[in-house]
Amino acid sequence: MATNTSQPILVVEHINVRFETPDDGPVIAVDDVSLDVAPGEFLSVIGPSGCGKSTLFNVMGGLLGGYEGRVSVAGETISGPHASIGMVFQEESTFPWRSVTDNVAFPLELIGMPKDKRIERARHFIKLVGLDGFENRYPGELSGGMRQRVSLARTLASEPKILLMDEPFAALDEQTRLLLGDKVLQIQQDLKQTTLLITHNITEAVQMSDRILVMTYRPGKVKRIVNIDLPRPRTSEIVGSEAFGRYVAQIWADLREEASRGMKDDETRTMRVDEARS
Amino acid sequence: MTAMALNRRYSLAPLVGLLSLVIFFVLIELLIRIGVVNRFIVPPPSEIIASFSRVILEEDILHRFVLTATECLTAGVMLTIFGVAGGVLMHRFRLLQQACETWVAAMASAPTVLMYPLFLVIFGRSAWTIIMMGFVAALPPVILKTLEGLSSTRRVLINVGRSFNLTPSQQFWKILFPAAMPTIFVGIRLGLIFALINIVGVEFLINFGGLGALINELAERYDLAGTYASICFVILVSVLFFMSLEKAERWLRPFE
Ligand SMILES: Nc1ncnc2c1ncn2[C@@H]1O[C@H](COP(=O)(O)OP(=O)(O)O)[C@@H](O)[C@H]1O
Ligand SMILES: [Mg+2]
């Protein structure tokens, strides 16, 4: 692919993260993960839950220290949150005390943009995520999907070079997720936004990505990187095509192994807890 | 249709509340009239109502009302400033929190009103003794609730701030403080209750100034109806404060 030949903007090299836990001893959450993202590329990281995706997300966002390895943005090694990286979190993260406009204008306020200018800017991004008409509402008055769109617009308003998203649609129902996925794709194409999406949803990953990185379950390693050669622009309609089905099947074959290992792990842990109780 | 029914139920609620109060007083009145309750211990509600004009005209009630309300307001303002500042400091400095949280909590339930002789010595028989008593008694809940609000700010909101590279002071003013606001208001409301109880209590004890002193005087004159009538004015002070606090809260947090 053309995007892969240009100089990568985000490089992650040999990341190792270990957590000390009181019950299970040291847990290796991320094991020697390396990846790179080219400008304008859409990369997804997929893996069963508990495989270390959020940990990796926090490392790349500069929110977690104490790891081995190196993360660099445009050749510069990061040591904390980097101005070029915008993050969208898995949990609900809007500010309930700010209206939709003020939420989205938050990063603009930080750089000292004058009020009328930033409101105008915020409106632009609110429109981009399809929330026009809700500018003066507060998050408490919106549905979960709408709130997640507010978070997305807020991060987009800071115009990050790299957009990092941690399962942004995980809490949404299937229909909302598909429509919001279309929205993200369209925005990504319009803005040529370099995007790294973390997900556990295969359909979502295949629908949107140029490449998909499949992670193993515990310790979280890179299992495989799959190139998705589907034509763009894509919409959720592509989900029905045969090529799409092949990619899904291929990634599912990889993931099934990991997911079942994850389930066994859960079962043994539950059994251990049961034994300890009885 | 359902919205209208709901609306009607809402406007009905205060009416039902008022009605139940009226029924309660009518019942007491009846019990006293038929002699089940001793009228020299509990005065009949009709007598209390009749005594209002006497209390208002003869006992300088307006002046006393203003005095008690001013004491409450002063204590309330001090409470908000020092209580919130205390909570913020304890949140900011971990050592301070570990060192003080337990005894601040202990102080919250201590009967500080018993320390009034000490305050009399320090501040004299003046409104300041009363204000300081109310202030000291009501400070702990404001500190503790501020601390609780700040420390229970959701992790992800703090992470949003960090991802936008906020400075520590921006992190505080733009995220922690607004997130803690609802809990801080709970603390201030609790603090005002504590302050009012203690202020009227100390006025009663040292027989100085406002409504508490009037209750003391009337009780000593065995003017039971008048005593209960003045208690109604204390309730009025508390109602006034809570209404204005609600207004302030609505103004600061328009989204609820
Ligand atoms: N702060 C932490 N302390 C201890 N263990 C943690 C911590 N954060 C995550 N883990 C563990 O690391 C593993 C990976 O977690 P996470 O990155 O959240 O997975 P995912 O996002 O893929 O579901 C899990 O087993 C989790 O229990
Ligand atoms: Mg996660």
Coordinates of C-alpha atoms and ligand atoms in Angstrom, one line a residue:
Chain A
M1 CA 0.0 0.0 0.0
A2 CA 1.1 3.5 -0.8
T3 CA 0.7 4.7 2.8
N4 CA 3.0 2.0 4.2
T5 CA 6.0 3.2 2.1
S6 CA 6.1 6.8 3.6
Q7 CA 7.9 7.6 6.8
P8 CA 5.8 6.3 9.8
I9 CA 4.5 9.1 12.1
L10 CA 4.0 6.8 15.2
V11 CA 6.5 4.2 16.1
V12 CA 6.1 1.8 18.9
E13 CA 9.2 -0.4 19.7
H14 CA 9.4 -3.4 21.9
I15 CA 7.0 -2.3 24.6
N16 CA 6.8 -4.4 27.7
V17 CA 4.4 -3.6 30.6
R18 CA 4.3 -5.6 33.8
F19 CA 1.9 -5.1 36.7
E20 CA 2.5 -6.3 40.2
T21 CA -0.8 -7.7 41.5
P22 CA -1.3 -8.9 45.1
D23 CA -3.2 -12.1 44.0
D24 CA -1.6 -13.3 40.8
G25 CA 1.9 -11.9 41.3
P26 CA 3.4 -10.0 38.3
V27 CA 1.1 -9.9 35.3
I28 CA 2.7 -9.3 31.9
A29 CA 0.1 -7.1 30.2
V30 CA 2.0 -6.2 27.1
D31 CA 4.8 -8.4 25.8
D32 CA 7.3 -7.0 23.3
V33 CA 4.8 -5.2 21.1
S34 CA 6.1 -3.2 18.1
L35 CA 4.1 -1.4 15.5
D36 CA 4.2 1.7 13.3
V37 CA 1.5 3.9 11.7
A38 CA 2.0 5.8 8.5
P39 CA 0.6 9.3 8.0
G40 CA -3.1 9.1 7.0
E41 CA -3.3 5.4 7.8
F42 CA -6.0 3.7 9.7
L43 CA -4.6 0.9 11.9
S44 CA -6.7 -1.3 14.2
V45 CA -5.5 -3.3 17.1
I46 CA -7.8 -6.2 17.8
G47 CA -7.6 -8.7 20.6
P48 CA -9.8 -10.5 23.2
S49 CA -10.6 -8.4 26.3
G50 CA -7.9 -8.5 29.0
C51 CA -5.1 -8.9 26.4
G52 CA -3.5 -5.5 27.2
K53 CA -5.1 -3.2 24.6
S54 CA -6.0 -0.4 27.0
T55 CA -2.6 -0.7 28.6
L56 CA -1.0 -0.3 25.2
F57 CA -3.3 2.7 24.5
N58 CA -2.2 4.3 27.8
V59 CA 1.4 3.8 26.9
M60 CA 1.0 5.4 23.5
G61 CA -1.0 8.2 25.0
G62 CA 1.8 8.9 27.5
L63 CA -0.5 8.3 30.4
L64 CA 1.3 5.3 31.8
G65 CA 5.0 5.2 32.8
G66 CA 7.3 2.5 34.0
Y67 CA 7.3 0.4 30.8
E68 CA 10.2 -0.9 28.8
G69 CA 10.6 0.1 25.1
R70 CA 10.1 3.3 23.2
V71 CA 7.2 5.3 21.7
S72 CA 8.1 8.0 19.2
V73 CA 6.0 10.5 17.4
A74 CA 7.6 11.9 14.2
G75 CA 11.0 10.7 15.4
E76 CA 10.6 12.3 18.8
T77 CA 10.6 9.9 21.8
I78 CA 7.7 10.7 24.1
S79 CA 7.9 10.9 27.9
G80 CA 4.3 11.9 28.6
P81 CA 1.1 13.0 26.8
H82 CA 2.2 14.4 23.4
A83 CA 0.5 17.3 21.7
S84 CA 0.2 15.5 18.4
I85 CA -1.8 12.6 19.9
G86 CA -5.6 13.0 20.6
M87 CA -7.2 10.3 22.7
V88 CA -10.8 9.0 22.8
F89 CA -11.5 6.9 25.9
Q90 CA -13.5 3.7 26.3
E91 CA -15.5 5.0 29.2
E92 CA -17.9 7.9 29.1
S93 CA -15.6 11.0 29.3
T94 CA -17.7 14.1 28.5
F95 CA -17.7 16.9 31.2
P96 CA -21.3 16.8 32.6
W97 CA -21.0 20.5 33.7
R98 CA -20.3 21.8 30.2
S99 CA -22.7 22.1 27.3
V100 CA -22.0 20.2 24.1
T101 CA -20.4 23.3 22.6
D102 CA -18.3 24.0 25.7
N103 CA -17.2 20.4 25.8
V104 CA -16.1 20.5 22.2
A105 CA -14.5 23.9 22.6
F106 CA -12.5 22.7 25.6
P107 CA -9.2 22.2 23.8
L108 CA -9.6 25.5 22.0
E109 CA -10.2 27.2 25.3
L110 CA -6.8 25.8 26.5
I111 CA -4.9 27.4 23.6
G112 CA -6.6 30.7 24.4
M113 CA -8.7 31.0 21.3
P114 CA -11.2 34.0 21.6
K115 CA -14.7 33.0 22.6
D116 CA -16.7 33.7 19.4
K117 CA -14.0 32.1 17.3
R118 CA -13.9 28.9 19.3
I119 CA -17.7 28.6 19.4
E120 CA -17.6 28.8 15.6
R121 CA -14.9 26.1 15.5
A122 CA -16.7 23.9 17.9
R123 CA -19.9 24.1 15.8
H124 CA -17.9 22.9 12.9
F125 CA -16.8 19.7 14.7
I126 CA -20.3 19.2 16.3
K127 CA -21.7 19.2 12.8
L128 CA -19.0 16.8 11.7
V129 CA -20.2 14.2 14.2
G130 CA -23.8 14.9 13.3
L131 CA -24.9 16.6 16.5
D132 CA -26.0 19.9 15.1
G133 CA -29.1 21.0 16.9
F134 CA -27.7 19.8 20.3
E135 CA -25.1 22.5 20.8
N136 CA -26.7 23.9 24.0
R137 CA -27.6 20.6 25.5
Y138 CA -25.8 19.0 28.4
P139 CA -24.3 15.5 28.3
G140 CA -26.9 14.4 30.9
E141 CA -29.6 15.0 28.3
L142 CA -28.0 12.9 25.6
S143 CA -27.8 9.2 24.8
G144 CA -24.6 7.1 25.3
G145 CA -23.9 7.2 21.5
M146 CA -24.3 11.0 21.4
R147 CA -22.1 11.5 24.3
Q148 CA -19.4 9.4 22.7
R149 CA -19.7 11.5 19.6
V150 CA -19.2 14.6 21.8
S151 CA -16.0 13.1 23.1
L152 CA -14.9 12.3 19.6
A153 CA -15.7 15.9 18.5
R154 CA -13.8 17.3 21.5
T155 CA -10.7 15.3 20.6
L156 CA -11.0 16.2 16.9
A157 CA -11.3 19.9 17.8
S158 CA -7.7 19.8 19.1
E159 CA -6.8 18.7 15.5
P160 CA -4.4 15.9 16.6
K161 CA -2.0 14.5 14.1
I162 CA -2.7 11.1 15.4
L163 CA -6.1 10.0 16.7
L164 CA -6.0 7.2 19.3
M165 CA -9.3 5.5 20.2
D166 CA -9.8 2.8 22.8
E167 CA -13.0 0.8 22.0
P168 CA -15.0 4.0 21.5
F169 CA -18.1 2.1 20.4
A170 CA -17.9 -0.7 22.9
A171 CA -20.8 0.5 25.0
L172 CA -23.1 1.2 22.1
D173 CA -25.8 -1.0 20.5
E174 CA -25.0 -2.6 17.1
Q175 CA -27.0 -0.1 14.9
T176 CA -25.5 2.9 16.6
R177 CA -22.1 1.4 16.3
L178 CA -22.4 0.8 12.5
L179 CA -23.7 4.3 11.9
L180 CA -21.0 5.9 14.1
G181 CA -18.4 3.7 12.4
D182 CA -19.5 5.2 9.0
K183 CA -19.2 8.7 10.5
V184 CA -15.7 8.0 11.8
L185 CA -14.6 6.5 8.4
Q186 CA -16.0 9.5 6.6
I187 CA -14.2 11.9 8.9
Q188 CA -11.0 10.0 8.6
Q189 CA -11.2 10.2 4.8
D190 CA -12.1 13.9 4.8
L191 CA -9.4 14.9 7.2
K192 CA -6.8 12.3 6.1
Q193 CA -6.7 11.6 9.8
T194 CA -4.0 9.2 11.0
T195 CA -6.0 6.9 13.2
L196 CA -5.3 4.0 15.6
L197 CA -8.4 2.2 16.7
I198 CA -8.4 -0.3 19.5
T199 CA -11.3 -2.7 19.3
H200 CA -12.5 -6.2 20.0
N201 CA -15.0 -6.1 17.2
I202 CA -13.9 -7.9 14.0
T203 CA -16.5 -6.4 11.6
E204 CA -15.6 -2.9 12.8
A205 CA -11.9 -3.5 12.3
V206 CA -12.2 -4.9 8.8
Q207 CA -14.7 -2.2 7.8
M208 CA -12.4 0.7 8.7
S209 CA -8.8 -0.4 8.6
D210 CA -5.9 -0.3 6.2
R211 CA -4.2 -2.8 8.5
I212 CA -5.2 -4.9 11.5
L213 CA -2.9 -5.9 14.2
V214 CA -4.1 -9.1 16.0
M215 CA -3.0 -9.5 19.6
T216 CA -2.6 -12.7 21.6
Y217 CA -4.2 -13.2 25.0
R218 CA -1.9 -13.0 27.9
P219 CA 0.8 -12.1 27.5
G220 CA -0.4 -9.5 24.9
K221 CA 1.9 -10.1 21.9
V222 CA 1.5 -9.2 18.2
K223 CA 0.1 -12.4 16.6
R224 CA -0.3 -11.2 13.1
I225 CA -0.6 -8.1 11.0
V226 CA -3.3 -8.3 8.2
N227 CA -3.5 -5.9 5.3
I228 CA -7.0 -5.1 4.3
D229 CA -7.2 -4.4 0.6
L230 CA -10.8 -3.3 0.2
P231 CA -11.6 -0.3 -2.0
R232 CA -12.3 3.0 -0.4
P233 CA -14.4 5.0 0.3
R234 CA -16.1 2.3 2.4
T235 CA -19.4 2.3 4.2
S236 CA -21.1 -0.2 6.4
E237 CA -22.6 -1.7 3.2
I238 CA -19.4 -3.3 2.5
V239 CA -20.1 -5.7 5.3
G240 CA -22.2 -7.9 2.9
S241 CA -19.4 -8.4 0.3
E242 CA -17.6 -11.7 -0.2
A243 CA -14.1 -10.2 0.2
F244 CA -15.2 -8.7 3.5
G245 CA -16.4 -12.1 4.7
R246 CA -13.0 -13.7 3.9
Y247 CA -11.1 -11.1 6.0
V248 CA -13.5 -11.6 8.9
A249 CA -13.1 -15.4 8.7
Q250 CA -9.3 -15.1 8.6
I251 CA -9.1 -12.8 11.6
W252 CA -11.7 -14.8 13.5
A253 CA -9.5 -17.9 13.0
D254 CA -6.6 -16.1 14.6
L255 CA -8.7 -14.6 17.4
R256 CA -10.7 -17.7 18.2
E257 CA -7.7 -19.4 19.6
E258 CA -6.9 -16.4 21.8
A259 CA -10.4 -15.8 22.9
S260 CA -10.9 -19.4 24.0
R261 CA -7.7 -19.3 25.9
G262 CA -9.0 -16.2 27.6
M263 CA -12.3 -18.0 28.4
K264 CA -10.4 -21.0 29.9
D265 CA -8.3 -18.6 31.9
D266 CA -11.5 -17.0 33.3
E267 CA -13.0 -20.4 34.1
T268 CA -10.0 -21.7 36.0
R269 CA -9.9 -18.4 37.9
T270 CA -13.6 -18.8 38.8
M271 CA -13.0 -22.4 39.8
R272 CA -10.1 -21.3 42.0
V273 CA -12.3 -18.7 43.6
D274 CA -15.1 -21.3 44.1
E275 CA -12.6 -23.7 45.7
A276 CA -11.3 -21.0 48.0
R277 CA -14.8 -20.2 49.1
S278 CA -15.9 -23.9 49.7
Chain B
M1 CA -51.4 13.6 28.5
T2 CA -49.2 11.7 31.0
A3 CA -47.0 14.8 31.2
M4 CA -50.0 16.8 32.2
A5 CA -51.0 14.3 34.8
L6 CA -47.4 14.3 36.1
N7 CA -47.4 18.1 36.2
R8 CA -50.6 18.1 38.2
R9 CA -49.2 15.6 40.7
Y10 CA -46.2 17.9 41.2
S11 CA -48.3 20.9 42.0
L12 CA -50.4 18.7 44.2
A13 CA -47.4 17.6 46.3
P14 CA -46.9 20.9 48.3
L15 CA -50.6 21.1 48.8
V16 CA -50.8 17.6 50.3
G17 CA -47.8 18.5 52.5
L18 CA -49.5 21.6 53.8
L19 CA -52.7 19.7 54.3
S20 CA -51.0 17.0 56.4
L21 CA -49.4 19.7 58.5
V22 CA -52.8 21.3 59.1
I23 CA -54.4 18.0 60.0
F24 CA -51.6 17.3 62.4
F25 CA -52.2 20.7 64.2
V26 CA -56.0 20.2 64.2
L27 CA -55.4 16.8 65.8
I28 CA -53.1 18.3 68.5
E29 CA -55.7 21.0 69.1
L30 CA -58.4 18.4 69.5
L31 CA -56.3 16.2 71.9
I32 CA -55.6 19.3 74.0
R33 CA -59.2 20.4 74.0
I34 CA -60.5 17.0 75.2
G35 CA -57.8 16.9 77.8
V36 CA -55.6 14.0 76.6
V37 CA -52.6 16.3 76.3
N38 CA -51.8 18.8 79.0
R39 CA -52.2 22.3 77.7
F40 CA -49.5 23.6 80.2
I41 CA -46.9 21.4 78.5
V42 CA -48.0 21.7 74.9
P43 CA -49.9 24.9 74.1
P44 CA -52.8 24.6 71.6
P45 CA -51.8 25.6 68.0
S46 CA -54.6 28.2 68.0
E47 CA -52.9 30.0 71.0
I48 CA -49.5 29.8 69.2
I49 CA -51.1 31.5 66.1
A50 CA -52.7 34.1 68.3
S51 CA -49.4 34.8 70.0
F52 CA -47.7 35.7 66.7
S53 CA -48.9 39.3 66.7
R54 CA -47.8 39.7 70.4
V55 CA -44.3 38.3 69.7
I56 CA -43.9 40.4 66.6
L57 CA -45.0 43.6 68.2
E58 CA -43.6 43.4 71.7
E59 CA -40.5 41.3 71.4
D60 CA -38.6 43.2 68.7
I61 CA -38.7 40.1 66.5
L62 CA -37.5 41.8 63.3
H63 CA -34.3 42.9 64.9
R64 CA -33.7 39.5 66.5
F65 CA -34.5 37.7 63.2
V66 CA -32.1 39.9 61.3
L67 CA -29.4 39.2 64.0
T68 CA -29.7 35.5 63.9
A69 CA -29.9 35.5 60.1
T70 CA -26.8 37.7 59.9
E71 CA -24.9 35.4 62.2
C72 CA -25.9 32.4 60.1
L73 CA -24.8 34.2 56.9
T74 CA -21.5 35.2 58.3
A75 CA -20.8 31.7 59.6
G76 CA -22.0 30.3 56.3
V77 CA -19.6 32.4 54.2
M78 CA -16.7 31.6 56.5
L79 CA -17.7 28.0 56.4
T80 CA -17.6 27.9 52.6
I81 CA -14.3 29.7 52.3
F82 CA -12.4 27.8 55.0
G83 CA -14.1 24.5 54.6
V84 CA -13.6 24.3 50.9
A85 CA -10.0 25.5 51.3
G86 CA -9.4 22.9 54.0
G87 CA -10.7 20.1 51.8
V88 CA -8.7 21.3 48.9
L89 CA -5.5 21.4 51.0
M90 CA -6.1 18.0 52.3
H91 CA -6.7 16.7 48.8
R92 CA -3.5 18.4 47.6
F93 CA -1.2 17.3 50.4
R94 CA -1.5 13.6 51.0
L95 CA 0.3 13.8 54.3
L96 CA -2.1 16.4 55.6
Q97 CA -5.0 14.1 54.6
Q98 CA -3.5 11.1 56.3
A99 CA -2.7 13.1 59.4
C100 CA -6.0 14.9 59.8
E101 CA -8.9 13.1 58.1
T102 CA -9.6 10.9 61.1
W103 CA -9.8 13.7 63.7
V104 CA -11.7 16.0 61.4
A105 CA -14.3 13.2 61.1
A106 CA -14.2 12.8 64.9
M107 CA -14.8 16.5 65.3
A108 CA -17.8 16.3 63.0
S109 CA -19.7 14.2 65.6
A110 CA -18.3 15.9 68.7
P111 CA -20.7 18.1 70.7
T112 CA -18.6 21.2 70.2
V113 CA -21.4 23.3 71.6
L114 CA -20.2 22.3 75.1
M115 CA -17.0 24.4 74.4
Y116 CA -19.1 27.6 74.7
P117 CA -17.4 28.8 77.9
L118 CA -14.1 28.7 76.2
F119 CA -15.4 30.8 73.3
L120 CA -17.0 33.2 75.8
V121 CA -13.6 33.8 77.3
I122 CA -12.0 34.3 73.9
F123 CA -14.7 36.4 72.2
G124 CA -16.7 37.8 75.1
R125 CA -20.5 37.8 75.3
S126 CA -20.8 38.9 71.7
A127 CA -22.2 37.9 68.3
W128 CA -18.7 36.7 67.5
T129 CA -18.8 33.9 70.1
I130 CA -22.0 32.7 68.5
I131 CA -20.7 33.0 65.0
M132 CA -17.5 31.1 65.8
M133 CA -19.4 28.4 67.6
G134 CA -21.6 27.8 64.6
F135 CA -18.5 28.0 62.3
V136 CA -16.4 25.5 64.3
A137 CA -19.3 23.0 64.7
A138 CA -20.1 23.1 60.9
L139 CA -16.6 23.1 59.5
P140 CA -15.9 19.4 59.5
P141 CA -18.7 18.3 57.1
V142 CA -17.7 21.0 54.6
I143 CA -14.0 19.9 54.7
L144 CA -14.9 16.2 54.5
K145 CA -17.4 16.6 51.6
T146 CA -15.0 18.8 49.6
L147 CA -12.3 16.2 50.1
E148 CA -14.7 13.4 49.1
G149 CA -15.8 15.2 46.0
L150 CA -12.3 15.9 44.8
S151 CA -11.0 12.4 45.5
S152 CA -13.9 10.7 43.8
T153 CA -13.5 12.5 40.5
R154 CA -13.6 9.8 37.8
R155 CA -10.2 8.6 36.7
V156 CA -11.1 9.0 33.0
L157 CA -11.9 12.7 33.4
I158 CA -8.5 13.2 34.9
N159 CA -7.0 11.3 32.1
V160 CA -8.8 13.5 29.5
G161 CA -7.1 16.5 31.2
R162 CA -3.8 14.8 31.1
S163 CA -4.2 13.9 27.4
F164 CA -4.8 17.5 26.7
N165 CA -1.6 18.4 28.6
L166 CA -3.3 20.5 31.3
T167 CA -1.1 22.3 33.8
P168 CA -1.8 21.3 37.5
S169 CA -3.8 24.5 38.1
Q170 CA -5.8 23.9 34.9
Q171 CA -6.4 20.3 36.0
F172 CA -7.8 21.6 39.3
W173 CA -9.9 24.5 38.0
K174 CA -11.2 22.9 34.8
I175 CA -11.7 19.3 35.9
L176 CA -11.4 18.4 39.6
F177 CA -13.2 21.4 41.1
P178 CA -16.3 21.4 38.7
A179 CA -16.5 17.6 39.1
A180 CA -16.5 17.9 42.9
M181 CA -19.0 20.7 42.9
P182 CA -22.2 18.6 43.5
T183 CA -20.6 16.9 46.6
I184 CA -19.2 20.3 47.8
F185 CA -22.8 21.7 47.8
V186 CA -24.0 18.7 49.9
G187 CA -21.2 19.6 52.4
I188 CA -22.3 23.3 52.5
R189 CA -25.9 22.3 53.0
L190 CA -24.9 20.0 55.9
G191 CA -22.7 22.7 57.3
L192 CA -25.5 25.3 57.3
I193 CA -27.7 22.9 59.2
F194 CA -25.0 22.4 61.8
A195 CA -24.3 26.1 62.0
L196 CA -28.0 27.1 62.4
I197 CA -28.5 24.5 65.2
N198 CA -25.4 25.6 67.0
I199 CA -26.1 29.3 66.6
V200 CA -29.6 29.2 68.0
G201 CA -28.4 26.8 70.7
V202 CA -25.6 29.1 71.8
E203 CA -27.9 32.2 71.7
F204 CA -30.2 30.2 74.0
L205 CA -27.4 29.1 76.3
I206 CA -25.7 32.4 76.8
N207 CA -29.0 34.3 76.4
F208 CA -27.6 36.8 74.0
G209 CA -29.0 38.5 70.9
G210 CA -31.2 36.7 68.4
L211 CA -34.1 34.2 68.3
G212 CA -32.4 31.7 70.6
A213 CA -32.2 34.3 73.4
L214 CA -35.9 35.2 72.8
I215 CA -36.9 31.5 73.1
N216 CA -34.9 31.4 76.4
E217 CA -36.6 34.5 77.7
L218 CA -40.1 33.5 76.7
A219 CA -39.6 30.0 78.2
E220 CA -38.5 31.5 81.4
R221 CA -41.6 33.7 81.5
Y222 CA -43.5 30.5 80.9
D223 CA -45.0 32.0 77.7
L224 CA -45.3 28.7 76.0
A225 CA -47.3 29.9 73.0
G226 CA -44.7 32.7 72.4
T227 CA -41.9 30.2 72.7
Y228 CA -43.3 28.0 70.0
A229 CA -44.1 31.1 67.9
S230 CA -40.4 32.1 68.0
I231 CA -39.4 28.6 67.0
C232 CA -41.4 29.2 63.9
F233 CA -39.2 32.1 63.1
V234 CA -36.1 29.9 63.5
I235 CA -37.6 27.6 60.9
L236 CA -38.2 30.6 58.7
V237 CA -34.5 31.4 58.8
S238 CA -33.6 27.9 57.8
V239 CA -36.1 27.9 55.0
L240 CA -34.7 31.2 53.7
F241 CA -31.1 29.9 53.7
F242 CA -32.0 26.7 51.9
M243 CA -34.0 28.5 49.3
S244 CA -31.2 30.9 48.5
L245 CA -28.7 28.0 48.5
E246 CA -30.8 26.2 46.0
K247 CA -30.9 29.3 43.8
A248 CA -27.2 29.6 43.9
E249 CA -26.8 25.9 43.0
R250 CA -29.2 26.3 40.1
W251 CA -27.2 29.3 38.9
L252 CA -23.9 27.5 39.1
R253 CA -25.0 24.2 37.8
P254 CA -27.7 24.9 35.2
F255 CA -27.7 21.4 33.8
E256 CA -29.6 19.5 36.5
Ligands
LIG1 N1 -3.3 -1.0 36.9 C1 -3.3 -2.3 36.8 N2 -2.8 -3.1 37.8 C2 -2.7 -4.4 37.7 N3 -3.1 -5.1 36.6 C3 -3.6 -4.4 35.5 C4 -3.7 -3.0 35.6 N4 -4.2 -2.5 34.4 C5 -4.5 -3.7 33.7 N5 -4.1 -4.8 34.3 C6 -4.1 -6.1 33.8 O1 -3.5 -6.2 32.6 C7 -4.2 -7.0 31.7 C8 -4.5 -6.1 30.4 O2 -5.5 -5.2 30.8 P1 -6.1 -4.2 29.7 O3 -5.0 -3.5 29.0 O4 -7.1 -3.3 30.4 O5 -6.9 -5.2 28.7 P2 -7.9 -4.8 27.5 O6 -8.0 -3.4 27.4 O7 -7.4 -5.5 26.3 O8 -9.2 -5.5 27.9 C9 -5.4 -7.5 32.4 O9 -5.1 -8.8 32.8 C10 -5.6 -6.6 33.6 O10 -6.1 -7.3 34.7
MG2 MG -9.8 -2.1 27.5

